[in-house]
Tab-separated table of C-alpha atoms in Angstrom:
chain	number	residue	atom	x	y	z
A	1	MET	CA	-71.193	-23.874	-8.539
A	2	PRO	CA	-69.921	-22.701	-12.013
A	3	PRO	CA	-68.329	-19.205	-12.289
A	4	SER	CA	-70.428	-16.344	-13.594
A	5	PRO	CA	-70.256	-15.838	-17.378
A	6	SER	CA	-69.432	-12.210	-16.663
A	7	HIS	CA	-66.551	-12.962	-14.455
A	8	PRO	CA	-63.444	-11.340	-15.939
A	9	ARG	CA	-60.561	-13.644	-16.892
A	10	ARG	CA	-57.319	-13.081	-15.133
A	11	PHE	CA	-55.375	-12.059	-18.143
A	12	GLY	CA	-58.139	-10.198	-19.936
A	13	GLY	CA	-60.178	-10.972	-23.011
A	14	PRO	CA	-63.913	-11.453	-23.376
A	15	PRO	CA	-65.493	-13.381	-20.498
A	16	ARG	CA	-66.296	-16.963	-21.566
A	17	GLU	CA	-69.606	-18.533	-21.373
A	18	VAL	CA	-69.563	-21.626	-19.192
A	19	PRO	CA	-71.748	-24.484	-20.664
A	20	THR	CA	-74.089	-25.962	-18.102
A	21	ILE	CA	-75.972	-29.283	-18.280
A	22	THR	CA	-79.388	-29.276	-16.899
A	23	ALA	CA	-82.247	-31.710	-16.676
A	24	ASP	CA	-83.552	-30.386	-19.870
A	25	THR	CA	-80.455	-31.177	-21.772
A	26	THR	CA	-80.957	-33.871	-24.379
A	27	SER	CA	-78.786	-36.886	-24.999
A	28	ALA	CA	-77.840	-35.533	-28.418
A	29	ASP	CA	-76.780	-32.250	-26.850
A	30	ARG	CA	-74.628	-34.155	-24.320
A	31	ARG	CA	-72.993	-36.169	-27.109
A	32	ALA	CA	-72.234	-33.026	-29.131
A	33	ALA	CA	-70.753	-31.347	-26.110
A	34	LEU	CA	-68.540	-34.444	-25.448
A	35	ASP	CA	-67.453	-34.632	-29.050
A	36	ARG	CA	-66.543	-30.934	-29.131
A	37	ALA	CA	-64.553	-31.371	-25.894
A	38	ALA	CA	-62.744	-34.390	-27.414
A	39	ARG	CA	-61.835	-32.357	-30.501
A	40	LEU	CA	-60.567	-29.497	-28.508
A	41	ARG	CA	-58.330	-31.784	-26.427
A	42	GLN	CA	-56.582	-32.803	-29.600
A	43	LEU	CA	-55.486	-29.268	-30.264
A	44	SER	CA	-52.634	-27.479	-28.607
A	45	GLU	CA	-53.262	-25.162	-25.634
A	46	ILE	CA	-52.774	-22.075	-27.764
A	47	ASP	CA	-55.190	-23.308	-30.458
A	48	ARG	CA	-57.790	-24.211	-27.836
A	49	ASP	CA	-57.534	-20.872	-26.196
A	50	ALA	CA	-57.751	-18.958	-29.369
A	51	ILE	CA	-60.849	-20.871	-30.488
A	52	LEU	CA	-62.651	-20.368	-27.226
A	53	LEU	CA	-61.696	-16.715	-27.212
A	54	ALA	CA	-63.060	-16.088	-30.737
A	55	GLN	CA	-66.383	-17.692	-29.805
A	56	GLN	CA	-67.108	-15.204	-27.035
A	57	PRO	CA	-69.935	-12.677	-27.588
A	58	GLN	CA	-67.725	-9.672	-26.965
A	59	PHE	CA	-64.822	-10.888	-29.082
A	60	SER	CA	-65.188	-8.184	-31.660
A	61	ARG	CA	-64.879	-5.385	-28.998
A	62	TRP	CA	-61.880	-7.202	-27.418
A	63	LEU	CA	-60.296	-7.376	-30.845
A	64	ALA	CA	-60.880	-3.626	-31.326
A	65	GLN	CA	-59.047	-3.009	-28.040
A	66	VAL	CA	-56.068	-5.116	-29.189
A	67	THR	CA	-56.008	-3.240	-32.427
A	68	ALA	CA	-55.988	0.084	-30.568
A	69	THR	CA	-52.924	-1.038	-28.770
A	70	GLY	CA	-51.198	-1.858	-32.005
A	71	GLY	CA	-51.176	-5.504	-31.074
A	72	CYS	CA	-49.150	-4.922	-27.885
A	73	ALA	CA	-47.742	-8.170	-26.690
A	74	HIS	CA	-48.057	-7.402	-23.030
A	75	PRO	CA	-50.829	-4.817	-22.443
A	76	ILE	CA	-51.686	-3.229	-19.238
A	77	HIS	CA	-55.252	-3.850	-17.898
A	78	LEU	CA	-57.043	-0.961	-16.351
A	79	LYS	CA	-60.410	-0.544	-14.647
A	80	GLY	CA	-62.230	2.726	-14.180
A	81	THR	CA	-64.189	5.662	-15.733
A	82	THR	CA	-63.671	8.829	-17.630
A	83	THR	CA	-66.291	11.617	-17.593
A	84	THR	CA	-66.142	14.718	-19.898
A	85	ARG	CA	-68.107	17.718	-18.951
A	86	ASP	CA	-68.829	21.161	-20.499
A	87	GLY	CA	-66.477	23.604	-18.854
A	88	ALA	CA	-69.188	26.263	-18.675
A	89	THR	CA	-72.397	24.428	-17.833
A	90	GLY	CA	-71.171	21.271	-16.302
A	91	GLU	CA	-73.206	19.161	-18.684
A	92	ILE	CA	-71.921	15.618	-19.181
A	93	LEU	CA	-70.670	15.427	-22.807
A	94	HIS	CA	-69.317	11.985	-22.616
A	95	HIS	CA	-68.964	9.094	-20.087
A	96	TYR	CA	-66.916	5.963	-20.448
A	97	ASP	CA	-67.013	2.992	-17.989
A	98	THR	CA	-65.086	-0.197	-18.350
A	99	ARG	CA	-68.084	-2.185	-16.869
A	100	ASN	CA	-69.329	-2.545	-20.495
A	101	GLU	CA	-66.038	-3.754	-21.828
A	102	PRO	CA	-64.897	-7.407	-22.097
A	103	GLY	CA	-63.723	-8.597	-18.778
A	104	GLU	CA	-64.711	-5.171	-17.375
A	105	ARG	CA	-61.369	-3.756	-18.276
A	106	LEU	CA	-59.550	-1.629	-20.831
A	107	LEU	CA	-56.186	-2.625	-22.557
A	108	VAL	CA	-53.506	-0.019	-22.988
A	109	ARG	CA	-49.941	-0.263	-24.388
A	110	CYS	CA	-47.164	-1.498	-22.170
A	111	ARG	CA	-44.738	1.027	-23.835
A	112	ASN	CA	-41.716	-1.259	-23.539
A	113	ARG	CA	-38.803	-0.179	-25.619
A	114	ARG	CA	-37.304	-3.681	-26.066
A	115	ALA	CA	-38.274	-5.520	-29.201
A	116	THR	CA	-37.732	-8.778	-27.460
A	117	VAL	CA	-40.382	-7.923	-24.920
A	118	CYS	CA	-43.000	-6.081	-27.109
A	119	ALA	CA	-42.218	-5.510	-30.720
A	120	PRO	CA	-45.261	-3.250	-31.388
A	121	CYS	CA	-44.448	-0.877	-28.593
A	122	SER	CA	-40.677	-0.872	-29.402
A	123	ARG	CA	-41.530	0.342	-32.930
A	124	LEU	CA	-43.596	3.175	-31.483
A	125	HIS	CA	-40.725	4.004	-29.074
A	126	ALA	CA	-38.178	3.915	-31.973
A	127	GLY	CA	-40.269	6.392	-33.928
A	128	ASP	CA	-40.470	8.693	-30.923
A	129	THR	CA	-36.707	8.434	-30.498
A	130	PHE	CA	-36.153	9.154	-34.199
A	131	HIS	CA	-38.144	12.392	-34.007
A	132	LEU	CA	-36.485	13.412	-30.704
A	133	VAL	CA	-33.001	13.094	-32.054
A	134	ARG	CA	-33.822	14.451	-35.471
A	135	ALA	CA	-35.515	17.605	-34.102
A	136	GLY	CA	-32.272	18.421	-32.255
A	137	LEU	CA	-30.380	18.087	-35.455
A	138	LEU	CA	-32.713	19.637	-38.156
A	139	GLY	CA	-35.225	21.635	-36.145
A	140	GLY	CA	-38.811	20.972	-35.371
A	141	LYS	CA	-40.943	20.367	-32.292
A	142	THR	CA	-39.361	22.915	-29.869
A	143	VAL	CA	-36.210	23.419	-31.870
A	144	PRO	CA	-36.028	26.221	-34.623
A	145	ALA	CA	-34.689	25.236	-37.903
A	146	GLU	CA	-31.642	27.510	-37.590
A	147	ALA	CA	-30.129	24.907	-35.172
A	148	ARG	CA	-29.101	22.851	-38.281
A	149	ASP	CA	-26.435	25.509	-39.003
A	150	HIS	CA	-24.775	25.206	-35.602
A	151	PRO	CA	-21.546	23.194	-35.115
A	152	ARG	CA	-22.775	19.576	-34.570
A	153	LEU	CA	-20.687	16.283	-34.000
A	154	PHE	CA	-21.424	12.582	-33.736
A	155	VAL	CA	-18.998	11.390	-30.945
A	156	THR	CA	-18.244	7.809	-29.852
A	157	LEU	CA	-16.642	7.269	-26.498
A	158	THR	CA	-15.513	3.796	-25.596
A	159	ALA	CA	-14.462	1.962	-22.424
A	160	PRO	CA	-10.834	1.227	-21.728
A	161	SER	CA	-9.298	-2.267	-21.977
A	162	PHE	CA	-9.872	-4.604	-19.054
A	163	GLY	CA	-8.045	-7.458	-20.726
A	164	ALA	CA	-7.270	-8.955	-24.020
A	165	VAL	CA	-10.254	-10.342	-25.926
A	166	HIS	CA	-10.900	-12.097	-29.212
A	167	ARG	CA	-11.609	-9.681	-31.923
A	168	ALA	CA	-13.770	-9.916	-34.889
A	169	SER	CA	-11.850	-10.280	-38.173
A	170	ALA	CA	-12.253	-8.355	-41.426
A	171	ASP	CA	-11.110	-9.598	-44.830
A	172	GLY	CA	-9.611	-12.719	-43.338
A	173	GLU	CA	-7.409	-10.843	-40.879
A	174	ARG	CA	-6.248	-13.030	-37.934
A	175	CYS	CA	-7.410	-12.195	-34.391
A	176	ARG	CA	-4.119	-11.478	-32.552
A	177	PRO	CA	-1.220	-12.719	-34.768
A	178	ARG	CA	2.036	-12.733	-32.782
A	179	ARG	CA	5.290	-14.561	-33.782
A	180	SER	CA	6.243	-15.068	-30.151
A	181	ALA	CA	3.015	-14.628	-28.274
A	182	GLY	CA	4.121	-16.119	-25.070
A	183	ARG	CA	1.868	-17.194	-22.307
A	184	CYS	CA	0.285	-15.393	-19.354
A	185	GLU	CA	0.830	-16.403	-15.700
A	186	HIS	CA	-2.080	-18.844	-16.030
A	187	GLY	CA	-0.492	-20.700	-18.887
A	188	ARG	CA	-2.791	-19.289	-21.650
A	189	SER	CA	-1.441	-17.957	-25.053
A	190	LEU	CA	-1.298	-14.248	-25.370
A	191	GLY	CA	-2.094	-14.478	-29.134
A	192	CYS	CA	-4.712	-15.990	-31.355
A	193	PRO	CA	-3.960	-16.928	-34.961
A	194	GLY	CA	-7.610	-17.648	-35.779
A	195	THR	CA	-10.234	-15.557	-37.668
A	196	HIS	CA	-13.547	-14.661	-36.057
A	197	GLY	CA	-16.790	-13.326	-37.547
A	198	THR	CA	-19.148	-11.112	-35.615
A	199	ALA	CA	-21.327	-14.174	-35.007
A	200	ASP	CA	-18.505	-16.251	-33.720
A	201	PRO	CA	-19.022	-17.180	-30.014
A	202	LEU	CA	-15.391	-16.551	-29.317
A	203	THR	CA	-15.648	-12.784	-30.462
A	204	GLY	CA	-15.425	-10.578	-27.346
A	205	GLN	CA	-14.496	-13.390	-25.029
A	206	PRO	CA	-11.251	-12.876	-22.857
A	207	LEU	CA	-8.128	-14.798	-24.050
A	208	CYS	CA	-7.643	-15.543	-20.366
A	209	PRO	CA	-10.585	-15.170	-18.059
A	210	ALA	CA	-8.325	-15.286	-15.086
A	211	CYS	CA	-6.305	-12.213	-16.207
A	212	TYR	CA	-9.434	-10.288	-17.110
A	213	ASP	CA	-10.221	-7.440	-14.717
A	214	TYR	CA	-13.843	-8.056	-13.979
A	215	PRO	CA	-14.089	-5.756	-10.942
A	216	ALA	CA	-12.736	-2.828	-13.001
A	217	HIS	CA	-15.210	-3.604	-15.802
A	218	VAL	CA	-18.245	-3.596	-13.390
A	219	LEU	CA	-17.119	-0.370	-11.570
A	220	TRP	CA	-16.441	1.421	-14.863
A	221	HIS	CA	-20.084	0.673	-15.759
A	222	ALA	CA	-21.336	1.800	-12.530
A	223	HIS	CA	-19.549	5.179	-12.875
A	224	ALA	CA	-20.281	5.700	-16.591
A	225	GLY	CA	-22.632	8.599	-15.757
A	226	HIS	CA	-19.897	10.240	-13.667
A	227	LEU	CA	-17.517	9.822	-16.457
A	228	TRP	CA	-19.924	11.492	-18.923
A	229	LYS	CA	-20.480	14.436	-16.545
A	230	ALA	CA	-16.669	14.884	-16.148
A	231	PHE	CA	-16.348	14.871	-19.971
A	232	THR	CA	-19.008	17.513	-20.423
A	233	ASP	CA	-17.520	19.659	-17.771
A	234	ASN	CA	-14.169	19.326	-19.257
A	235	LEU	CA	-15.477	20.204	-22.709
A	236	TYR	CA	-16.415	23.681	-21.626
A	237	ASN	CA	-13.012	24.126	-20.017
A	238	HIS	CA	-11.064	22.956	-23.061
A	239	LEU	CA	-13.216	24.917	-25.435
A	240	ALA	CA	-12.491	28.013	-23.398
A	241	ALA	CA	-8.772	27.393	-23.410
A	242	ARG	CA	-8.726	26.840	-27.221
A	243	THR	CA	-10.680	29.931	-28.026
A	244	GLY	CA	-8.847	32.221	-25.515
A	245	ARG	CA	-11.891	32.705	-23.241
A	246	THR	CA	-12.271	32.360	-19.594
A	247	ARG	CA	-14.217	29.462	-18.304
A	248	THR	CA	-16.933	31.727	-16.777
A	249	GLY	CA	-17.009	33.856	-19.863
A	250	LEU	CA	-17.498	30.977	-22.186
A	251	ARG	CA	-20.224	29.439	-20.140
A	252	HIS	CA	-22.147	32.687	-20.384
A	253	THR	CA	-21.623	32.773	-24.193
A	254	VAL	CA	-22.206	29.221	-25.450
A	255	ARG	CA	-24.219	26.160	-24.430
A	256	ILE	CA	-23.385	22.482	-25.111
A	257	SER	CA	-26.401	20.303	-25.860
A	258	TYR	CA	-26.384	16.624	-26.519
A	259	ALA	CA	-28.337	13.326	-26.790
A	260	LYS	CA	-26.554	10.099	-26.216
A	261	VAL	CA	-27.383	6.504	-26.404
A	262	ALA	CA	-25.449	3.582	-24.615
A	263	GLU	CA	-24.421	0.492	-26.743
A	264	TYR	CA	-22.850	-2.720	-25.597
A	265	GLN	CA	-19.833	-3.951	-27.601
A	266	LYS	CA	-19.009	-7.615	-28.135
A	267	ARG	CA	-16.777	-7.626	-25.131
A	268	ALA	CA	-19.926	-6.546	-23.085
A	269	ALA	CA	-18.484	-3.161	-22.376
A	270	VAL	CA	-20.656	-0.004	-22.856
A	271	HIS	CA	-19.653	2.677	-25.258
A	272	ILE	CA	-21.380	5.994	-25.763
A	273	HIS	CA	-22.732	7.447	-29.049
A	274	ALA	CA	-23.603	11.141	-28.722
A	275	VAL	CA	-24.909	13.947	-30.813
A	276	VAL	CA	-23.240	17.075	-29.587
A	277	ARG	CA	-24.559	20.565	-30.708
A	278	LEU	CA	-23.016	23.933	-29.873
A	279	ASP	CA	-25.623	26.619	-29.255
A	280	GLY	CA	-25.588	30.258	-28.121
A	281	ALA	CA	-26.181	30.993	-24.498
A	282	SER	CA	-29.981	31.042	-24.937
A	283	GLY	CA	-30.252	27.608	-26.455
A	284	PRO	CA	-30.976	26.195	-30.018
A	285	GLY	CA	-32.646	29.501	-31.129
A	286	ASP	CA	-29.418	31.445	-30.399
A	287	PRO	CA	-26.506	30.878	-32.855
A	288	PRO	CA	-22.994	30.453	-31.306
A	289	PRO	CA	-20.511	33.269	-31.645
A	290	ALA	CA	-18.450	33.358	-34.896
A	291	TRP	CA	-15.138	32.879	-33.037
A	292	VAL	CA	-15.990	29.198	-32.199
A	293	SER	CA	-16.066	26.652	-35.092
A	294	THR	CA	-16.717	23.022	-35.604
A	295	GLN	CA	-12.959	22.425	-35.753
A	296	ASP	CA	-12.596	24.085	-32.371
A	297	LEU	CA	-15.413	21.826	-30.936
A	298	THR	CA	-13.852	18.684	-32.559
A	299	ALA	CA	-10.377	19.459	-31.019
A	300	SER	CA	-11.884	20.251	-27.674
A	301	VAL	CA	-13.914	16.929	-27.565
A	302	ARG	CA	-10.715	14.953	-28.085
A	303	THR	CA	-8.625	16.675	-25.442
A	304	ALA	CA	-11.582	16.816	-22.939
A	305	ALA	CA	-12.181	13.043	-23.205
A	306	ALA	CA	-8.455	12.228	-22.886
A	307	SER	CA	-8.172	14.293	-19.618
A	308	VAL	CA	-11.028	12.623	-17.730
A	309	HIS	CA	-9.706	10.836	-14.654
A	310	LEU	CA	-11.821	9.546	-11.829
A	311	ARG	CA	-11.186	7.159	-8.890
A	312	THR	CA	-13.644	4.690	-7.361
A	313	PRO	CA	-14.078	4.680	-3.506
A	314	TYR	CA	-11.884	2.161	-1.585
A	315	ALA	CA	-13.401	-1.177	-0.913
A	316	ARG	CA	-11.877	-4.085	0.964
A	317	GLY	CA	-10.728	-6.766	-1.435
A	318	VAL	CA	-11.095	-4.428	-4.393
A	319	GLY	CA	-9.066	-1.467	-3.597
A	320	VAL	CA	-9.223	1.654	-5.712
A	321	HIS	CA	-9.619	1.750	-9.430
A	322	ASP	CA	-8.788	4.514	-11.915
A	323	LEU	CA	-11.548	5.383	-14.446
A	324	ILE	CA	-10.877	6.880	-17.776
A	325	TRP	CA	-12.298	6.663	-21.234
A	326	GLY	CA	-10.786	4.359	-23.850
A	327	SER	CA	-8.326	5.369	-26.380
A	328	GLN	CA	-10.772	4.512	-29.328
A	329	LEU	CA	-12.331	7.930	-29.695
A	330	ASP	CA	-14.277	8.790	-32.792
A	331	VAL	CA	-15.563	12.326	-33.686
A	332	ARG	CA	-17.298	13.114	-36.923
A	333	PRO	CA	-19.110	16.308	-38.127
A	334	LEU	CA	-22.737	16.060	-39.048
A	335	ARG	CA	-24.257	17.433	-42.204
A	336	ALA	CA	-27.852	18.478	-43.051
A	337	PHE	CA	-29.612	18.179	-46.401
A	338	GLY	CA	-27.466	18.755	-49.471
A	339	GLY	CA	-24.085	18.730	-47.678
A	340	ASN	CA	-21.138	16.686	-48.927
A	341	GLU	CA	-18.982	16.226	-45.743
A	342	GLY	CA	-19.746	14.349	-42.505
A	343	LEU	CA	-22.507	11.910	-41.569
A	344	ALA	CA	-26.102	12.527	-42.532
A	345	ASP	CA	-28.422	13.740	-39.889
A	346	ASP	CA	-31.271	11.362	-40.743
A	347	ALA	CA	-28.900	8.406	-40.789
A	348	ILE	CA	-27.727	9.164	-37.259
A	349	ALA	CA	-31.339	9.627	-35.937
A	350	GLY	CA	-32.298	6.333	-37.569
A	351	TYR	CA	-29.323	4.493	-36.070
A	352	VAL	CA	-30.031	5.739	-32.608
A	353	ALA	CA	-33.766	4.863	-32.970
A	354	LYS	CA	-32.934	1.472	-34.026
A	355	TYR	CA	-30.544	0.688	-31.224
A	356	VAL	CA	-32.777	1.861	-28.388
A	357	THR	CA	-35.243	-1.019	-29.201
A	358	LYS	CA	-32.568	-3.753	-28.659
A	359	GLY	CA	-33.003	-5.927	-25.627
A	360	ALA	CA	-30.504	-8.172	-23.885
A	361	ALA	CA	-31.633	-11.181	-26.016
A	362	ASP	CA	-30.472	-9.203	-29.057
A	363	THR	CA	-27.084	-8.354	-27.851
A	364	GLY	CA	-26.465	-11.391	-25.548
A	365	VAL	CA	-24.770	-9.111	-23.020
A	366	GLY	CA	-27.244	-9.093	-20.117
A	367	LEU	CA	-30.807	-9.984	-19.097
A	368	ASP	CA	-34.077	-8.128	-19.662
A	369	HIS	CA	-35.105	-8.521	-16.021
A	370	PRO	CA	-33.270	-7.959	-12.604
A	371	VAL	CA	-31.383	-10.828	-11.092
A	372	ALA	CA	-33.122	-12.069	-7.900
A	373	SER	CA	-30.520	-14.564	-6.820
A	374	PRO	CA	-27.217	-16.208	-7.928
A	375	ASP	CA	-29.411	-19.061	-9.378
A	376	ASP	CA	-30.678	-16.782	-12.029
A	377	ILE	CA	-27.070	-16.339	-13.314
A	378	THR	CA	-26.359	-20.038	-13.505
A	379	THR	CA	-29.604	-20.921	-15.435
A	380	SER	CA	-29.304	-17.955	-17.935
A	381	ARG	CA	-28.367	-18.678	-21.500
A	382	LEU	CA	-25.362	-16.252	-21.524
A	383	SER	CA	-21.726	-16.665	-22.293
A	384	ALA	CA	-19.305	-17.501	-19.462
A	385	HIS	CA	-17.855	-13.994	-19.789
A	386	VAL	CA	-21.165	-12.345	-19.362
A	387	GLN	CA	-22.110	-14.622	-16.438
A	388	THR	CA	-18.917	-13.772	-14.734
A	389	LEU	CA	-19.609	-10.113	-15.063
A	390	ILE	CA	-23.100	-10.507	-13.576
A	391	ARG	CA	-21.644	-12.688	-10.784
A	392	THR	CA	-19.030	-10.033	-10.083
A	393	CYS	CA	-21.856	-7.360	-9.703
A	394	TRP	CA	-23.591	-9.579	-7.294
A	395	LEU	CA	-20.527	-10.207	-5.152
A	396	LEU	CA	-19.361	-6.587	-5.223
A	397	GLY	CA	-22.864	-5.398	-4.430
A	398	GLY	CA	-22.565	-7.135	-1.031
A	399	LEU	CA	-19.684	-4.937	0.034
A	400	PRO	CA	-20.835	-2.176	2.415
A	401	GLU	CA	-18.470	0.360	0.795
A	402	LEU	CA	-20.089	-0.151	-2.658
A	403	GLU	CA	-23.717	-0.334	-1.411
A	404	PRO	CA	-24.460	3.157	-2.900
A	405	LEU	CA	-23.776	1.821	-6.372
A	406	ARG	CA	-26.658	-0.702	-6.143
A	407	LEU	CA	-24.676	-3.265	-8.111
A	408	ARG	CA	-27.018	-6.101	-7.368
A	409	ALA	CA	-30.096	-4.174	-8.663
A	410	SER	CA	-28.099	-3.455	-11.916
A	411	ALA	CA	-26.460	-6.826	-12.191
A	412	HIS	CA	-28.693	-7.750	-15.276
A	413	THR	CA	-27.146	-4.716	-17.089
A	414	LEU	CA	-23.642	-5.552	-15.917
A	415	GLY	CA	-23.523	-2.673	-13.487
A	416	TYR	CA	-24.573	0.136	-15.921
A	417	ARG	CA	-27.264	2.184	-14.239
A	418	GLY	CA	-28.068	4.850	-16.751
A	419	HIS	CA	-30.972	5.030	-19.183
A	420	ILE	CA	-30.379	3.696	-22.705
A	421	LEU	CA	-30.879	7.294	-24.028
A	422	THR	CA	-30.487	10.554	-22.215
A	423	LYS	CA	-30.317	14.187	-23.343
A	424	SER	CA	-29.551	17.633	-22.064
A	425	ARG	CA	-32.539	19.790	-21.198
A	426	VAL	CA	-32.699	21.974	-24.332
A	427	TYR	CA	-31.382	19.558	-26.919
A	428	SER	CA	-34.838	18.949	-28.211
A	429	THR	CA	-38.369	17.818	-27.149
A	430	THR	CA	-39.070	14.951	-24.648
A	431	TYR	CA	-40.726	11.544	-24.819
A	432	THR	CA	-43.424	12.820	-22.596
A	433	ALA	CA	-44.186	15.774	-25.009
A	434	LEU	CA	-44.260	13.536	-27.946
A	435	ARG	CA	-46.671	11.170	-26.283
A	436	ALA	CA	-48.863	14.047	-25.155
A	437	GLU	CA	-48.830	15.518	-28.594
A	438	ARG	CA	-49.945	12.231	-30.071
A	439	ALA	CA	-52.666	11.802	-27.454
A	440	GLU	CA	-53.857	15.342	-28.050
A	441	HIS	CA	-53.996	14.788	-31.827
A	442	GLN	CA	-56.084	11.665	-31.303
A	443	GLY	CA	-58.307	13.392	-28.771
A	444	ALA	CA	-58.740	16.374	-31.163
A	445	ILE	CA	-60.019	14.009	-33.832
A	446	ILE	CA	-62.355	12.262	-31.370
A	447	GLY	CA	-63.639	15.345	-29.729
A	448	ALA	CA	-63.766	17.690	-32.752
A	449	GLY	CA	-66.356	20.386	-32.437
A	450	LEU	CA	-66.862	19.911	-28.722
A	451	PRO	CA	-66.756	23.112	-26.435
A	452	ASP	CA	-64.188	23.668	-23.748
A	453	LYS	CA	-64.379	20.532	-21.576
A	454	ILE	CA	-63.264	19.230	-18.259
A	455	THR	CA	-62.250	15.583	-17.926
A	456	GLU	CA	-62.454	13.543	-14.650
A	457	ALA	CA	-60.693	10.166	-14.812
A	458	HIS	CA	-60.440	7.409	-12.126
A	459	TRP	CA	-58.394	4.385	-13.080
A	460	ARG	CA	-56.669	1.545	-11.313
A	461	TYR	CA	-54.386	-1.190	-12.319
A	462	ILE	CA	-55.886	-4.732	-12.682
A	463	ASP	CA	-53.386	-6.929	-14.448
A	464	SER	CA	-51.160	-7.339	-17.517
A	465	GLY	CA	-50.382	-9.695	-20.312
A	466	HIS	CA	-52.169	-12.121	-22.593
A	467	THR	CA	-53.298	-15.733	-22.466
A	468	PRO	CA	-51.534	-17.955	-25.053
A	469	GLY	CA	-54.441	-17.741	-27.512
A	470	ALA	CA	-54.771	-14.049	-27.008
A	471	ALA	CA	-51.153	-13.459	-27.596
A	472	LEU	CA	-51.357	-15.303	-30.870
A	473	ILE	CA	-54.236	-13.184	-32.047
A	474	ALA	CA	-52.486	-10.011	-30.939
A	475	ALA	CA	-49.357	-10.949	-32.847
A	476	GLY	CA	-51.512	-11.378	-36.015
A	477	VAL	CA	-53.014	-7.885	-35.447
A	478	ALA	CA	-49.558	-6.443	-35.149
A	479	GLU	CA	-48.419	-8.083	-38.295
A	480	ASP	CA	-51.410	-6.835	-40.255
A	481	LEU	CA	-50.831	-3.244	-39.000
A	482	ILE	CA	-47.175	-3.354	-40.116
A	483	ARG	CA	-48.139	-4.681	-43.513
A	484	ASN	CA	-50.752	-1.881	-43.919
A	485	ARG	CA	-48.092	0.705	-43.016
A	486	GLU	CA	-45.661	-0.739	-45.546
A	487	ILE	CA	-48.315	-0.643	-48.337
A	488	ALA	CA	-49.233	2.871	-47.413
A	489	ARG	CA	-45.538	3.978	-47.310
A	490	ASP	CA	-44.925	2.402	-50.724
A	491	GLU	CA	-47.862	4.299	-52.187
A	492	ARG	CA	-46.467	7.579	-50.939
A	493	LEU	CA	-42.955	7.019	-52.103
A	494	PRO	CA	-43.418	8.263	-55.679
A	495	SER	CA	-45.099	11.576	-54.596
A	496	ALA	CA	-42.520	12.013	-51.790
A	497	HIS	CA	-39.572	11.461	-54.249
A	498	ALA	CA	-41.049	13.898	-56.704
A	499	LEU	CA	-41.384	16.539	-53.989
A	500	TYR	CA	-37.841	15.955	-52.876
A	501	GLU	CA	-36.541	16.345	-56.449
A	502	ALA	CA	-38.438	19.533	-56.839
A	503	VAL	CA	-37.177	21.033	-53.586
A	504	ASP	CA	-33.599	19.905	-54.017
A	505	GLY	CA	-33.557	20.879	-57.741
A	506	GLY	CA	-34.783	24.301	-56.837
A	507	ARG	CA	-32.167	24.653	-54.195
A	508	HIS	CA	-29.317	23.840	-56.697
A	509	ALA	CA	-30.844	26.095	-59.450
A	510	ALA	CA	-30.912	28.987	-56.884
A	511	SER	CA	-27.293	28.509	-56.069
């Protein structure tokens, strides 16, 4: 018995009509059906699927759903209803049911931040990240504009050395030139006379893998959150000592807010980029006292990072490891519009937004999915150095003393367990608030003029993803949307430039 034409496909899309041959079918119809099937067999699976998909009666509605998701590469399929009622009378103002949709389901965004997984959703996430970071620097959303006048720094904290690695060369500089390099206990040279570019496979790889301290590397990643907490605690203490205040008195006077992003270096070690802002005790709307300056904050950051010292719990075969920040510490002041010193606020927000969309495939220092077994490590297309780090996570994760670190669950991120971007509570707005604001804006447009309403929603998860043909069509939709945005942006540039010149010129004339 053939399936029903209204039966939803597993991965969504319009339900396909199933051709049937009956006693009334003529020989000409049979030959046409056979010829059509033969032509389809000559096409690739993707082309066949796309053609069959485009021939479905509800294709236009399915395409509208895909467009509404921005061409999401891995949409979530939901089934359910939404009923909107008048808050006063209970009258039904609007009712939506997926039973009338293609496949009886609704497609929504996957919201994955990684461009390697879903480029359309990663661009949306990057935009949210830009506004989140920028609001904490220049004001907006929940942050008053006066926050831009507070002391603000861009801080980079790195991991310590776990062993000598090949370095990227600049201007023809050799990697590790040494006249008498000598050899390690494993017989490998301690120097490297070669030159390496950033794309060189040797860049970031250990000179001697046997000398490299892989357990220390993994354990440092697993405790990176504790190291950051110790740094921020120290920062209050060192700032108090530098300004001649007590620790308790300073904490009742100032507040340190931050937003930080984790980035993997070529040696597969995480370093932290952080925007640090000094507020008054009440938060961004409260200016810090006059007796604390950007120079005080800069000096305190340096001494606070240098004094962090933690120890890992003892584990058999591993022992105890000391945890510190690396010596390569970078601290730079930030400037708002019109300033001449320090890094530009917009540039920093754009950099952070760009990095959060990078997946493991972009950096080559991990996997985008958890490791289920050691076989996943062997079959992965990663360097021997990264594979050894993942394998070390797997081995250490089996030790009872290190079980709380959940190293096997975070093996694909080389033991690092934190989110790619985190922030303090009052630094600025949140991702949830930004998404709610966007949804409210869209809802206000759809429901303009409606009275106070009550919405009842009942939804459940059905499936996710696209068939090969549907993925091809969705990619085309995403490309078209990008092109439309670029055209609209180019058309706005002249007027935006004129507005900037008027505002900036007026500021200089007033001064």
